[in-house]
Short mmCIF file of C-alpha atoms in Angstrom, two decimals:
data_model
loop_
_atom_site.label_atom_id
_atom_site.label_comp_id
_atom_site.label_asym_id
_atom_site.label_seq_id
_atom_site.Cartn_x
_atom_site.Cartn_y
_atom_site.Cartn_z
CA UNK A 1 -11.98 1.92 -20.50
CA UNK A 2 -12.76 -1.46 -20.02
CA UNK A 3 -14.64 -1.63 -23.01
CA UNK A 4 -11.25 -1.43 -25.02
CA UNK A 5 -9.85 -4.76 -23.58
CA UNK A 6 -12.98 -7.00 -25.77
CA UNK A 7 -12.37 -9.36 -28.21
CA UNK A 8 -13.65 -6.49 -30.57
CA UNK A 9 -10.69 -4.07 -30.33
CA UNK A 10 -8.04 -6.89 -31.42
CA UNK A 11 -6.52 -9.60 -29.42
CA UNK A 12 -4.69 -10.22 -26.12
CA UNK A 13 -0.96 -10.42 -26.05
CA UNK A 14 -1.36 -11.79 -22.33
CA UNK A 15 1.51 -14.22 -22.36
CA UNK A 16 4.25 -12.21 -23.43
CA UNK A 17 2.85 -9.15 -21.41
CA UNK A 18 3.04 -11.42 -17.93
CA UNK A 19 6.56 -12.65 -18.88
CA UNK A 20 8.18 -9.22 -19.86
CA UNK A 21 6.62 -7.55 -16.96
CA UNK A 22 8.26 -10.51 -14.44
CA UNK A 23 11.39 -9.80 -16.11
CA UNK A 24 11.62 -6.27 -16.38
CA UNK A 25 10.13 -5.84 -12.46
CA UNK A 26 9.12 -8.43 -10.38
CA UNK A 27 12.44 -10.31 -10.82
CA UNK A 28 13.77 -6.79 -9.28
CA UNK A 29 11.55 -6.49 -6.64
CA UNK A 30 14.08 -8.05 -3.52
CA UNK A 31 12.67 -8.78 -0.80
CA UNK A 32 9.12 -7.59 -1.84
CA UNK A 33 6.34 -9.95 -2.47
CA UNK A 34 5.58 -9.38 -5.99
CA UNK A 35 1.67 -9.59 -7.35
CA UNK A 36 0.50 -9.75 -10.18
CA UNK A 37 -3.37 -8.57 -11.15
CA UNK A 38 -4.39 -9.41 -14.20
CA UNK A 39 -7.53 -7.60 -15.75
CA UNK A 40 -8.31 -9.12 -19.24
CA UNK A 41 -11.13 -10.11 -21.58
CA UNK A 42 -11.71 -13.62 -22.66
CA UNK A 43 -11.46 -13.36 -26.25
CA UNK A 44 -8.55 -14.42 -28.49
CA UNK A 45 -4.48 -14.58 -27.41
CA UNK A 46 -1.81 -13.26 -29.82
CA UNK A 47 1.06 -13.86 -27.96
CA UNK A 48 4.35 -14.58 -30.01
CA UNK A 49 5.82 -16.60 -27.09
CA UNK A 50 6.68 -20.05 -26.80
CA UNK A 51 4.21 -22.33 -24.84
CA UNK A 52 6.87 -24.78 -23.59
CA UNK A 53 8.49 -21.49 -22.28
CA UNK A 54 5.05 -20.22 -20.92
CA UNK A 55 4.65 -23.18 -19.17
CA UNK A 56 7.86 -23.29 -17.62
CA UNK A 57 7.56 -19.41 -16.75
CA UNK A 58 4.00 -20.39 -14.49
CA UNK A 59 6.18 -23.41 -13.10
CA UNK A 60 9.04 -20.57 -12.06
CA UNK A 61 6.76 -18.16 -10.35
CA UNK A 62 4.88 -20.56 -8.87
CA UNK A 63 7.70 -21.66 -6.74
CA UNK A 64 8.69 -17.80 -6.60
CA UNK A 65 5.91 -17.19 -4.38
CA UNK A 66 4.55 -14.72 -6.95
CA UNK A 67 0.68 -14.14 -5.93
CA UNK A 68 -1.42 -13.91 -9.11
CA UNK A 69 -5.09 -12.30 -8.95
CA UNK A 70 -7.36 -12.10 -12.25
CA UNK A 71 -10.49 -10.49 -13.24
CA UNK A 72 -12.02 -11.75 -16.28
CA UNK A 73 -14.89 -9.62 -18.56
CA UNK A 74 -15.92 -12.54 -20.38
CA UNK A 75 -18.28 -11.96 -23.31
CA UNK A 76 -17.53 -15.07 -25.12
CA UNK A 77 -17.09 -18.36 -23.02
CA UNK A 78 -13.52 -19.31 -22.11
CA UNK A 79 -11.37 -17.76 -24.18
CA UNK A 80 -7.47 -18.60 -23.82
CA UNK A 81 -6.72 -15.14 -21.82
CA UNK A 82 -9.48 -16.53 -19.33
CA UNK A 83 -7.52 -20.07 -19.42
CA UNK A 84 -4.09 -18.45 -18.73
CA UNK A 85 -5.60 -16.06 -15.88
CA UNK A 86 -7.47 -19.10 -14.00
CA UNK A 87 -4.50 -21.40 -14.24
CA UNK A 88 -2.19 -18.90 -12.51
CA UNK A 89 -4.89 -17.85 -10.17
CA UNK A 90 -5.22 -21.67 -9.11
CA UNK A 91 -1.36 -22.13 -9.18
CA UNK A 92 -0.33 -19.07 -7.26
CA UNK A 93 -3.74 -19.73 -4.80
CA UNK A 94 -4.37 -15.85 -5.43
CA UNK A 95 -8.35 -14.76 -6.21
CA UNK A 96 -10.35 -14.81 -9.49
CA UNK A 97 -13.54 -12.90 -10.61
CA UNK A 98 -15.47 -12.89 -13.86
CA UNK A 99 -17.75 -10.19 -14.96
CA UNK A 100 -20.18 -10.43 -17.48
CA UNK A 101 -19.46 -6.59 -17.89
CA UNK A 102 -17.37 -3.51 -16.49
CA UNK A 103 -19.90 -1.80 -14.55
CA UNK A 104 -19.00 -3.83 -11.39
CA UNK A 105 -15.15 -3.04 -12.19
CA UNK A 106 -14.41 -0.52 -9.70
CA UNK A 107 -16.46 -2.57 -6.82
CA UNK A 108 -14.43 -5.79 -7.76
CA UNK A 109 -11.39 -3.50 -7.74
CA UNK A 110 -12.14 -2.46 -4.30
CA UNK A 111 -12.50 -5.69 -2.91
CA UNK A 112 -9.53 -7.43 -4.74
CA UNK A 113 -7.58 -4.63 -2.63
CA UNK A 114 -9.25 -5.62 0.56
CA UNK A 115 -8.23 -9.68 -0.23
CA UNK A 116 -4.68 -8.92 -1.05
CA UNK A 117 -4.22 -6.52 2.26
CA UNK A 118 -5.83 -9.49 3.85
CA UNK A 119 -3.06 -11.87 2.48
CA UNK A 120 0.04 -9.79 3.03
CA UNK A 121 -1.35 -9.33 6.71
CA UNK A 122 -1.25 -13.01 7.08
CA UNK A 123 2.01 -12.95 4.96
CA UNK A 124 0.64 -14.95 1.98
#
């Protein structure tokens, strides 16, 4: 499955994928500490967003408390979806991984599980 998210199989929307689901759920979520976990390749981003807008949206959530976690399968540098995910990792302080392939996915899954319990146990 993870195969599918390369550059190969066409490019990432990522942009307009994090701001539709914050609207359409984590804006709903009350008194819930929304996360986001981002899994995505590194290759190209087809989003049909604004950047301005984009920028503003990381700003927003940011200040939301939203906790953002990313794993990256990079295959060919640093891609844009790579930029985006490291950005909001660094702005939200949430974790970030890059794999150079999937077979370490469902390890890196595991422990990404661990470091979030970890953080809402401290309340982060």
């Amino acid at each position: 499955s993870a195969g599918g998210m390369l550059p190969d199989n066409g490019p990432t929307a990522l942009m307009d994928a994090l701001t539709e689901v914050d609207d359409r759920f984590m804006k709903k979520a009350g008194d819930r500490a929304p996360v986001f976990v981002i899994v995505t390749g590194d290759g190209s981003e087809n989003s049909k967003g604004d950047d301005q807008g984009f920028n503003r949206w990381m700003t927003e959530i940011a200040k939301r408390r939203v906790a953002v976690s990313a794993v990256v399968l990079k295959t060919t540098g640093n891609g844009l979806p790579d930029v985006i995910a490291s950005t909001l990792v660094k702005a939200t302080r949430g974790h970030y991984t890059s794999l150079s392939n999937g077979a370490a996915m469902a390890e890196t899954m595991t422990t990404l599980a661990a470091q979030l319990a970890a953080d809402a146990a401290r309340g982060r």
